[in-house]
mmCIF file of N, CA and C in Angstrom:
data_model
loop_
_atom_site.group_PDB
_atom_site.id
_atom_site.type_symbol
_atom_site.label_atom_id
_atom_site.label_comp_id
_atom_site.label_asym_id
_atom_site.label_seq_id
_atom_site.Cartn_x
_atom_site.Cartn_y
_atom_site.Cartn_z
ATOM 1 N N UNK P 1 21.967 1.913 -10.005
ATOM 2 C CA UNK P 1 21.303 3.131 -10.419
ATOM 3 C C UNK P 1 19.940 2.798 -11.009
ATOM 4 N N UNK P 2 19.138 3.834 -11.198
ATOM 5 C CA UNK P 2 17.787 3.682 -11.712
ATOM 6 C C UNK P 2 17.801 3.716 -13.227
ATOM 7 N N UNK P 3 16.997 2.850 -13.845
ATOM 8 C CA UNK P 3 16.818 2.899 -15.280
ATOM 9 C C UNK P 3 15.405 2.483 -15.651
ATOM 10 N N UNK P 4 14.955 2.935 -16.828
ATOM 11 C CA UNK P 4 13.649 2.594 -17.360
ATOM 12 C C UNK P 4 13.833 1.785 -18.632
ATOM 13 N N UNK P 5 13.145 0.660 -18.727
ATOM 14 C CA UNK P 5 13.234 -0.207 -19.890
ATOM 15 C C UNK P 5 11.863 -0.336 -20.524
ATOM 16 N N UNK P 6 11.766 0.026 -21.815
ATOM 17 C CA UNK P 6 10.512 0.005 -22.544
ATOM 18 C C UNK P 6 10.400 -1.236 -23.420
ATOM 19 N N UNK P 7 9.158 -1.625 -23.696
ATOM 20 C CA UNK P 7 8.889 -2.716 -24.609
ATOM 21 C C UNK P 7 7.486 -2.551 -25.185
ATOM 22 N N UNK P 8 7.205 -3.261 -26.275
ATOM 23 C CA UNK P 8 5.865 -3.310 -26.819
ATOM 24 C C UNK P 8 5.639 -2.586 -28.129
ATOM 25 N N UNK P 9 6.632 -1.868 -28.630
ATOM 26 C CA UNK P 9 6.469 -1.181 -29.897
ATOM 27 C C UNK P 9 6.403 -2.160 -31.059
ATOM 28 N N UNK P 10 6.002 -1.649 -32.216
ATOM 29 C CA UNK P 10 5.916 -2.500 -33.380
ATOM 30 C C UNK P 10 5.195 -1.834 -34.523
ATOM 31 N N UNK P 11 4.846 -2.643 -35.524
ATOM 32 C CA UNK P 11 4.156 -2.193 -36.724
ATOM 33 C C UNK P 11 2.734 -2.726 -36.716
ATOM 34 N N UNK P 12 1.764 -1.832 -36.886
ATOM 35 C CA UNK P 12 0.361 -2.226 -36.933
ATOM 36 C C UNK P 12 -0.355 -1.474 -38.039
ATOM 37 N N UNK P 13 -1.489 -2.025 -38.462
ATOM 38 C CA UNK P 13 -2.350 -1.357 -39.422
ATOM 39 C C UNK P 13 -3.177 -0.288 -38.730
ATOM 40 N N UNK P 14 -3.584 0.719 -39.484
ATOM 41 C CA UNK P 14 -4.481 1.729 -38.943
ATOM 42 C C UNK P 14 -5.717 1.064 -38.354
ATOM 43 N N UNK P 15 -6.116 1.533 -37.184
ATOM 44 C CA UNK P 15 -7.234 0.937 -36.477
ATOM 45 C C UNK P 15 -6.837 -0.143 -35.502
ATOM 46 N N UNK P 16 -5.587 -0.557 -35.537
ATOM 47 C CA UNK P 16 -5.108 -1.600 -34.653
ATOM 48 C C UNK P 16 -4.716 -1.071 -33.289
ATOM 49 N N UNK P 17 -4.155 -1.970 -32.469
ATOM 50 C CA UNK P 17 -3.806 -1.636 -31.091
ATOM 51 C C UNK P 17 -2.406 -2.119 -30.743
ATOM 52 N N UNK P 18 -1.784 -1.420 -29.807
ATOM 53 C CA UNK P 18 -0.516 -1.817 -29.221
ATOM 54 C C UNK P 18 -0.544 -1.476 -27.744
ATOM 55 N N UNK P 19 0.233 -2.218 -26.964
ATOM 56 C CA UNK P 19 0.368 -1.945 -25.545
ATOM 57 C C UNK P 19 1.850 -1.808 -25.211
ATOM 58 N N UNK P 20 2.241 -0.626 -24.764
ATOM 59 C CA UNK P 20 3.612 -0.362 -24.378
ATOM 60 C C UNK P 20 3.771 -0.534 -22.872
ATOM 61 N N UNK P 21 4.942 -1.006 -22.467
ATOM 62 C CA UNK P 21 5.269 -1.151 -21.059
ATOM 63 C C UNK P 21 6.579 -0.447 -20.771
ATOM 64 N N UNK P 22 6.715 0.060 -19.562
ATOM 65 C CA UNK P 22 7.944 0.706 -19.125
ATOM 66 C C UNK P 22 8.162 0.365 -17.664
ATOM 67 N N UNK P 23 9.226 -0.361 -17.388
ATOM 68 C CA UNK P 23 9.512 -0.821 -16.037
ATOM 69 C C UNK P 23 10.737 -0.108 -15.477
ATOM 70 N N UNK P 24 10.596 0.448 -14.291
ATOM 71 C CA UNK P 24 11.708 1.079 -13.595
ATOM 72 C C UNK P 24 12.399 0.051 -12.705
ATOM 73 N N UNK P 25 13.711 0.079 -12.699
ATOM 74 C CA UNK P 25 14.474 -0.837 -11.869
ATOM 75 C C UNK P 25 15.600 -0.083 -11.178
ATOM 76 N N UNK P 26 16.145 -0.694 -10.135
ATOM 77 C CA UNK P 26 17.227 -0.088 -9.380
ATOM 78 C C UNK P 26 16.823 0.192 -7.951
ATOM 79 N N UNK P 27 17.658 0.945 -7.264
ATOM 80 C CA UNK P 27 17.414 1.291 -5.865
ATOM 81 C C UNK P 27 16.490 2.502 -5.812
ATOM 82 N N UNK P 28 15.195 2.243 -5.738
ATOM 83 C CA UNK P 28 14.175 3.282 -5.830
ATOM 84 C C UNK P 28 13.548 3.537 -4.472
ATOM 85 N N UNK P 29 13.511 4.803 -4.086
ATOM 86 C CA UNK P 29 12.812 5.197 -2.874
ATOM 87 C C UNK P 29 11.332 5.448 -3.164
ATOM 88 N N UNK P 30 11.063 6.199 -4.230
ATOM 89 C CA UNK P 30 9.687 6.477 -4.609
ATOM 90 C C UNK P 30 9.632 6.919 -6.062
ATOM 91 N N UNK P 31 8.467 6.727 -6.680
ATOM 92 C CA UNK P 31 8.200 7.198 -8.034
ATOM 93 C C UNK P 31 6.998 8.120 -7.983
ATOM 94 N N UNK P 32 7.170 9.318 -8.478
ATOM 95 C CA UNK P 32 6.076 10.271 -8.508
ATOM 96 C C UNK P 32 5.337 10.144 -9.845
ATOM 97 N N UNK P 33 5.278 11.204 -10.626
ATOM 98 C CA UNK P 33 4.567 11.142 -11.892
ATOM 99 C C UNK P 33 5.319 10.283 -12.911
ATOM 100 N N UNK P 34 4.565 9.622 -13.780
ATOM 101 C CA UNK P 34 5.116 8.879 -14.903
ATOM 102 C C UNK P 34 4.349 9.303 -16.151
ATOM 103 N N UNK P 35 4.979 9.175 -17.301
ATOM 104 C CA UNK P 35 4.299 9.585 -18.514
ATOM 105 C C UNK P 35 4.939 9.031 -19.765
ATOM 106 N N UNK P 36 4.282 9.312 -20.879
ATOM 107 C CA UNK P 36 4.760 8.906 -22.191
ATOM 108 C C UNK P 36 4.874 10.121 -23.092
ATOM 109 N N UNK P 37 6.002 10.231 -23.767
ATOM 110 C CA UNK P 37 6.238 11.235 -24.788
ATOM 111 C C UNK P 37 6.422 10.529 -26.121
ATOM 112 N N UNK P 38 6.299 11.291 -27.206
ATOM 113 C CA UNK P 38 6.601 10.727 -28.511
ATOM 114 C C UNK P 38 7.264 11.781 -29.385
ATOM 115 N N UNK P 39 8.043 11.304 -30.343
ATOM 116 C CA UNK P 39 8.739 12.188 -31.257
ATOM 117 C C UNK P 39 8.760 11.567 -32.644
ATOM 118 N N UNK P 40 8.158 12.271 -33.597
ATOM 119 C CA UNK P 40 8.186 11.870 -34.993
ATOM 120 C C UNK P 40 9.370 12.540 -35.680
ATOM 121 N N UNK P 41 9.857 11.978 -36.791
ATOM 122 C CA UNK P 41 10.995 12.574 -37.493
ATOM 123 C C UNK P 41 10.749 14.034 -37.859
ATOM 124 N N UNK P 42 11.708 14.892 -37.527
ATOM 125 C CA UNK P 42 11.600 16.300 -37.848
ATOM 126 C C UNK P 42 10.672 17.097 -36.967
ATOM 127 N N UNK P 43 10.129 16.478 -35.927
ATOM 128 C CA UNK P 43 9.192 17.158 -35.050
ATOM 129 C C UNK P 43 9.708 17.179 -33.616
ATOM 130 N N UNK P 44 9.137 18.074 -32.811
ATOM 131 C CA UNK P 44 9.504 18.161 -31.410
ATOM 132 C C UNK P 44 8.918 16.999 -30.622
ATOM 133 N N UNK P 45 9.601 16.645 -29.548
ATOM 134 C CA UNK P 45 9.058 15.656 -28.637
ATOM 135 C C UNK P 45 7.859 16.263 -27.905
ATOM 136 N N UNK P 46 6.767 15.518 -27.829
ATOM 137 C CA UNK P 46 5.559 16.015 -27.201
ATOM 138 C C UNK P 46 5.070 15.065 -26.125
ATOM 139 N N UNK P 47 4.444 15.645 -25.126
ATOM 140 C CA UNK P 47 3.850 14.851 -24.057
ATOM 141 C C UNK P 47 2.551 14.241 -24.553
ATOM 142 N N UNK P 48 2.434 12.930 -24.448
ATOM 143 C CA UNK P 48 1.245 12.215 -24.879
ATOM 144 C C UNK P 48 0.263 12.057 -23.728
ATOM 145 N N UNK P 49 0.764 11.586 -22.593
ATOM 146 C CA UNK P 49 -0.089 11.335 -21.442
ATOM 147 C C UNK P 49 0.769 11.204 -20.192
ATOM 148 N N UNK P 50 0.169 11.451 -19.046
ATOM 149 C CA UNK P 50 0.878 11.336 -17.778
ATOM 150 C C UNK P 50 -0.065 10.809 -16.710
ATOM 151 N N UNK P 51 0.531 10.290 -15.640
ATOM 152 C CA UNK P 51 -0.244 9.763 -14.525
ATOM 153 C C UNK P 51 0.516 10.045 -13.236
ATOM 154 N N UNK P 52 -0.186 10.535 -12.234
ATOM 155 C CA UNK P 52 0.434 10.836 -10.952
ATOM 156 C C UNK P 52 0.520 9.578 -10.097
ATOM 157 N N UNK P 53 1.220 9.696 -8.978
ATOM 158 C CA UNK P 53 1.325 8.565 -8.063
ATOM 159 C C UNK P 53 -0.036 8.161 -7.513
ATOM 160 N N UNK P 54 -0.968 9.114 -7.453
ATOM 161 C CA UNK P 54 -2.311 8.832 -6.979
ATOM 162 C C UNK P 54 -3.268 8.345 -8.044
ATOM 163 N N UNK P 55 -2.826 8.305 -9.307
ATOM 164 C CA UNK P 55 -3.646 7.779 -10.374
ATOM 165 C C UNK P 55 -4.362 8.803 -11.231
ATOM 166 N N UNK P 56 -4.160 10.087 -10.982
ATOM 167 C CA UNK P 56 -4.758 11.119 -11.827
ATOM 168 C C UNK P 56 -4.063 11.142 -13.184
ATOM 169 N N UNK P 57 -4.842 11.236 -14.259
ATOM 170 C CA UNK P 57 -4.294 11.162 -15.606
ATOM 171 C C UNK P 57 -4.579 12.419 -16.407
ATOM 172 N N UNK P 58 -3.762 12.617 -17.442
ATOM 173 C CA UNK P 58 -3.947 13.705 -18.374
ATOM 174 C C UNK P 58 -3.545 13.207 -19.758
ATOM 175 N N UNK P 59 -4.228 13.696 -20.803
ATOM 176 C CA UNK P 59 -3.983 13.247 -22.165
ATOM 177 C C UNK P 59 -3.892 14.420 -23.114
ATOM 178 N N UNK P 60 -3.033 14.279 -24.117
ATOM 179 C CA UNK P 60 -3.027 15.225 -25.215
ATOM 180 C C UNK P 60 -4.333 15.092 -25.992
ATOM 181 N N UNK P 61 -4.805 16.197 -26.553
ATOM 182 C CA UNK P 61 -6.066 16.173 -27.287
ATOM 183 C C UNK P 61 -6.048 15.155 -28.428
ATOM 184 N N UNK P 62 -4.890 14.953 -29.038
ATOM 185 C CA UNK P 62 -4.785 14.083 -30.191
ATOM 186 C C UNK P 62 -4.992 12.602 -29.865
ATOM 187 N N UNK P 63 -4.857 12.224 -28.590
ATOM 188 C CA UNK P 63 -4.972 10.813 -28.220
ATOM 189 C C UNK P 63 -6.103 10.534 -27.245
ATOM 190 N N UNK P 64 -6.704 11.558 -26.708
ATOM 191 C CA UNK P 64 -7.768 11.378 -25.726
ATOM 192 C C UNK P 64 -8.908 10.545 -26.317
ATOM 193 N N UNK P 65 -9.330 9.546 -25.573
ATOM 194 C CA UNK P 65 -10.376 8.647 -26.038
ATOM 195 C C UNK P 65 -9.861 7.420 -26.752
ATOM 196 N N UNK P 66 -8.596 7.427 -27.156
ATOM 197 C CA UNK P 66 -8.004 6.289 -27.858
ATOM 198 C C UNK P 66 -6.902 5.610 -27.044
ATOM 199 N N UNK P 67 -6.146 6.403 -26.278
ATOM 200 C CA UNK P 67 -5.034 5.884 -25.481
ATOM 201 C C UNK P 67 -5.421 5.868 -24.009
ATOM 202 N N UNK P 68 -4.867 4.924 -23.267
ATOM 203 C CA UNK P 68 -5.086 4.836 -21.836
ATOM 204 C C UNK P 68 -3.767 4.563 -21.133
ATOM 205 N N UNK P 69 -3.431 5.407 -20.167
ATOM 206 C CA UNK P 69 -2.232 5.196 -19.365
ATOM 207 C C UNK P 69 -2.640 4.563 -18.035
ATOM 208 N N UNK P 70 -1.812 3.666 -17.535
ATOM 209 C CA UNK P 70 -2.049 3.045 -16.242
ATOM 210 C C UNK P 70 -0.709 2.705 -15.610
ATOM 211 N N UNK P 71 -0.719 2.402 -14.323
ATOM 212 C CA UNK P 71 0.526 2.039 -13.648
ATOM 213 C C UNK P 71 0.274 0.974 -12.603
ATOM 214 N N UNK P 72 1.288 0.179 -12.383
ATOM 215 C CA UNK P 72 1.283 -0.844 -11.350
ATOM 216 C C UNK P 72 2.408 -0.474 -10.396
ATOM 217 N N UNK P 73 2.060 0.132 -9.281
ATOM 218 C CA UNK P 73 3.079 0.624 -8.356
ATOM 219 C C UNK P 73 3.904 -0.496 -7.736
ATOM 220 N N UNK P 74 3.293 -1.658 -7.543
ATOM 221 C CA UNK P 74 4.020 -2.786 -6.975
ATOM 222 C C UNK P 74 5.121 -3.268 -7.908
ATOM 223 N N UNK P 75 4.928 -3.089 -9.213
ATOM 224 C CA UNK P 75 5.908 -3.511 -10.208
ATOM 225 C C UNK P 75 6.738 -2.360 -10.752
ATOM 226 N N UNK P 76 6.498 -1.141 -10.256
ATOM 227 C CA UNK P 76 7.191 0.051 -10.753
ATOM 228 C C UNK P 76 7.095 0.154 -12.274
ATOM 229 N N UNK P 77 5.904 -0.084 -12.788
ATOM 230 C CA UNK P 77 5.695 -0.161 -14.224
ATOM 231 C C UNK P 77 4.538 0.737 -14.655
ATOM 232 N N UNK P 78 4.711 1.397 -15.793
ATOM 233 C CA UNK P 78 3.660 2.192 -16.403
ATOM 234 C C UNK P 78 3.357 1.598 -17.773
ATOM 235 N N UNK P 79 2.081 1.651 -18.163
ATOM 236 C CA UNK P 79 1.632 1.074 -19.418
ATOM 237 C C UNK P 79 0.952 2.137 -20.269
ATOM 238 N N UNK P 80 0.966 1.908 -21.568
ATOM 239 C CA UNK P 80 0.216 2.744 -22.495
ATOM 240 C C UNK P 80 -0.537 1.832 -23.447
ATOM 241 N N UNK P 81 -1.852 1.765 -23.276
ATOM 242 C CA UNK P 81 -2.712 1.020 -24.184
ATOM 243 C C UNK P 81 -3.141 1.959 -25.297
ATOM 244 N N UNK P 82 -2.805 1.618 -26.532
ATOM 245 C CA UNK P 82 -3.097 2.451 -27.684
ATOM 246 C C UNK P 82 -4.080 1.720 -28.589
ATOM 247 N N UNK P 83 -5.266 2.272 -28.734
ATOM 248 C CA UNK P 83 -6.305 1.704 -29.581
ATOM 249 C C UNK P 83 -6.630 2.655 -30.721
ATOM 250 N N UNK P 84 -7.299 2.132 -31.738
ATOM 251 C CA UNK P 84 -7.699 2.932 -32.897
ATOM 252 C C UNK P 84 -6.537 3.751 -33.432
ATOM 253 N N UNK P 85 -5.410 3.099 -33.612
ATOM 254 C CA UNK P 85 -4.196 3.795 -34.022
ATOM 255 C C UNK P 85 -4.330 4.390 -35.421
ATOM 256 N N UNK P 86 -3.721 5.555 -35.586
ATOM 257 C CA UNK P 86 -3.722 6.283 -36.845
ATOM 258 C C UNK P 86 -2.292 6.434 -37.350
ATOM 259 N N UNK P 87 -2.108 6.618 -38.656
ATOM 260 C CA UNK P 87 -0.754 6.858 -39.167
ATOM 261 C C UNK P 87 -0.064 8.037 -38.485
ATOM 262 N N UNK P 88 -0.819 9.031 -38.059
ATOM 263 C CA UNK P 88 -0.256 10.186 -37.372
ATOM 264 C C UNK P 88 0.341 9.839 -36.012
ATOM 265 N N UNK P 89 0.035 8.662 -35.487
ATOM 266 C CA UNK P 89 0.608 8.217 -34.216
ATOM 267 C C UNK P 89 2.009 7.650 -34.377
ATOM 268 N N UNK P 90 2.461 7.479 -35.604
ATOM 269 C CA UNK P 90 3.792 6.930 -35.853
ATOM 270 C C UNK P 90 4.860 7.832 -35.247
ATOM 271 N N UNK P 91 5.695 7.256 -34.389
ATOM 272 C CA UNK P 91 6.727 8.015 -33.695
ATOM 273 C C UNK P 91 7.537 7.063 -32.825
ATOM 274 N N UNK P 92 8.624 7.581 -32.276
ATOM 275 C CA UNK P 92 9.328 6.890 -31.207
ATOM 276 C C UNK P 92 8.698 7.331 -29.895
ATOM 277 N N UNK P 93 8.291 6.378 -29.090
ATOM 278 C CA UNK P 93 7.637 6.659 -27.822
ATOM 279 C C UNK P 93 8.624 6.475 -26.680
ATOM 280 N N UNK P 94 8.689 7.471 -25.801
ATOM 281 C CA UNK P 94 9.623 7.478 -24.687
ATOM 282 C C UNK P 94 8.880 7.497 -23.360
ATOM 283 N N UNK P 95 9.268 6.624 -22.485
ATOM 284 C CA UNK P 95 8.753 6.621 -21.123
ATOM 285 C C UNK P 95 9.522 7.633 -20.292
ATOM 286 N N UNK P 96 8.824 8.307 -19.395
ATOM 287 C CA UNK P 96 9.449 9.257 -18.480
ATOM 288 C C UNK P 96 8.902 9.029 -17.077
ATOM 289 N N UNK P 97 9.762 9.181 -16.088
ATOM 290 C CA UNK P 97 9.326 9.048 -14.700
ATOM 291 C C UNK P 97 10.132 9.968 -13.809
ATOM 292 N N UNK P 98 9.457 10.546 -12.835
ATOM 293 C CA UNK P 98 10.110 11.373 -11.831
ATOM 294 C C UNK P 98 10.347 10.488 -10.607
ATOM 295 N N UNK P 99 11.619 10.191 -10.343
ATOM 296 C CA UNK P 99 11.987 9.159 -9.379
ATOM 297 C C UNK P 99 12.981 9.694 -8.357
ATOM 298 N N UNK P 100 12.766 9.335 -7.098
ATOM 299 C CA UNK P 100 13.758 9.571 -6.059
ATOM 300 C C UNK P 100 14.476 8.264 -5.780
ATOM 301 N N UNK P 101 15.756 8.180 -6.131
ATOM 302 C CA UNK P 101 16.532 6.981 -5.798
ATOM 303 C C UNK P 101 16.788 6.891 -4.300
ATOM 304 N N UNK P 102 17.041 5.701 -3.816
ATOM 305 C CA UNK P 102 17.308 5.495 -2.394
ATOM 306 C C UNK P 102 18.572 6.199 -1.920
ATOM 307 N N UNK P 103 19.545 6.334 -2.816
ATOM 308 C CA UNK P 103 20.835 6.906 -2.432
ATOM 309 C C UNK P 103 20.907 8.411 -2.658
ATOM 310 N N UNK P 104 19.847 9.009 -3.172
ATOM 311 C CA UNK P 104 19.811 10.437 -3.472
ATOM 312 C C UNK P 104 18.595 11.056 -2.788
ATOM 313 N N UNK P 105 18.769 12.248 -2.238
ATOM 314 C CA UNK P 105 17.696 12.876 -1.468
ATOM 315 C C UNK P 105 16.635 13.544 -2.338
ATOM 316 N N UNK P 106 16.996 13.941 -3.569
ATOM 317 C CA UNK P 106 16.078 14.650 -4.446
ATOM 318 C C UNK P 106 15.687 13.805 -5.645
ATOM 319 N N UNK P 107 14.440 13.950 -6.084
ATOM 320 C CA UNK P 107 13.944 13.227 -7.251
ATOM 321 C C UNK P 107 14.424 13.882 -8.540
ATOM 322 N N UNK P 108 14.558 13.058 -9.580
ATOM 323 C CA UNK P 108 14.983 13.528 -10.892
ATOM 324 C C UNK P 108 14.186 12.814 -11.980
ATOM 325 N N UNK P 109 14.189 13.398 -13.175
ATOM 326 C CA UNK P 109 13.549 12.777 -14.333
ATOM 327 C C UNK P 109 14.442 11.693 -14.922
ATOM 328 N N UNK P 110 13.821 10.571 -15.275
ATOM 329 C CA UNK P 110 14.504 9.478 -15.955
ATOM 330 C C UNK P 110 13.749 9.153 -17.225
ATOM 331 N N UNK P 111 14.488 8.704 -18.247
ATOM 332 C CA UNK P 111 13.914 8.423 -19.556
ATOM 333 C C UNK P 111 14.203 6.999 -19.995
ATOM 334 N N UNK P 112 13.219 6.383 -20.639
ATOM 335 C CA UNK P 112 13.440 5.105 -21.282
ATOM 336 C C UNK P 112 14.204 5.279 -22.579
ATOM 337 N N UNK P 113 14.568 4.151 -23.188
ATOM 338 C CA UNK P 113 15.398 4.188 -24.391
ATOM 339 C C UNK P 113 14.619 4.521 -25.652
ATOM 340 N N UNK P 114 13.308 4.486 -25.582
ATOM 341 C CA UNK P 114 12.457 4.732 -26.731
ATOM 342 C C UNK P 114 12.078 3.449 -27.442
ATOM 343 N N UNK P 115 10.852 3.394 -27.939
ATOM 344 C CA UNK P 115 10.391 2.249 -28.716
ATOM 345 C C UNK P 115 9.603 2.751 -29.916
ATOM 346 N N UNK P 116 9.877 2.173 -31.084
ATOM 347 C CA UNK P 116 9.265 2.633 -32.327
ATOM 348 C C UNK P 116 7.854 2.089 -32.475
ATOM 349 N N UNK P 117 6.923 2.983 -32.768
ATOM 350 C CA UNK P 117 5.552 2.615 -33.115
ATOM 351 C C UNK P 117 5.293 3.102 -34.526
ATOM 352 N N UNK P 118 4.944 2.185 -35.419
ATOM 353 C CA UNK P 118 4.661 2.524 -36.803
ATOM 354 C C UNK P 118 3.262 2.050 -37.161
ATOM 355 N N UNK P 119 2.449 2.962 -37.679
ATOM 356 C CA UNK P 119 1.073 2.663 -38.053
ATOM 357 C C UNK P 119 0.931 2.873 -39.553
ATOM 358 N N UNK P 120 0.604 1.819 -40.274
ATOM 359 C CA UNK P 120 0.453 1.897 -41.714
ATOM 360 C C UNK P 120 -0.989 2.209 -42.090
ATOM 361 N N UNK P 121 -1.169 2.903 -43.205
ATOM 362 C CA UNK P 121 -2.493 3.295 -43.657
ATOM 363 C C UNK P 121 -3.114 2.248 -44.559
#
């Protein structure tokens, strides 16, 4: 089956940087859009950024200019480069991908396990 595995979270000082990775594995026919969500304690999960199979990107206003999403289709991996981090960026970050498995005719959303990002002031 298909699964997404995230890595790269951690603790950084304000103004620092982190790079998150999310790799899809399993019997994959195709991967369409991929993206990153985040959820802080007591708050709703929000879409941070997304990228289409063709490379078109979109960003939440709160991260535009500081975060960059990219993907390596050969590795079935999406990345999130986070620069100029602020304490407000502290959250659990979740990878999401719309994937059609080889054994299933229709694509579905898949989620990573989440990785903690903590930014100290």
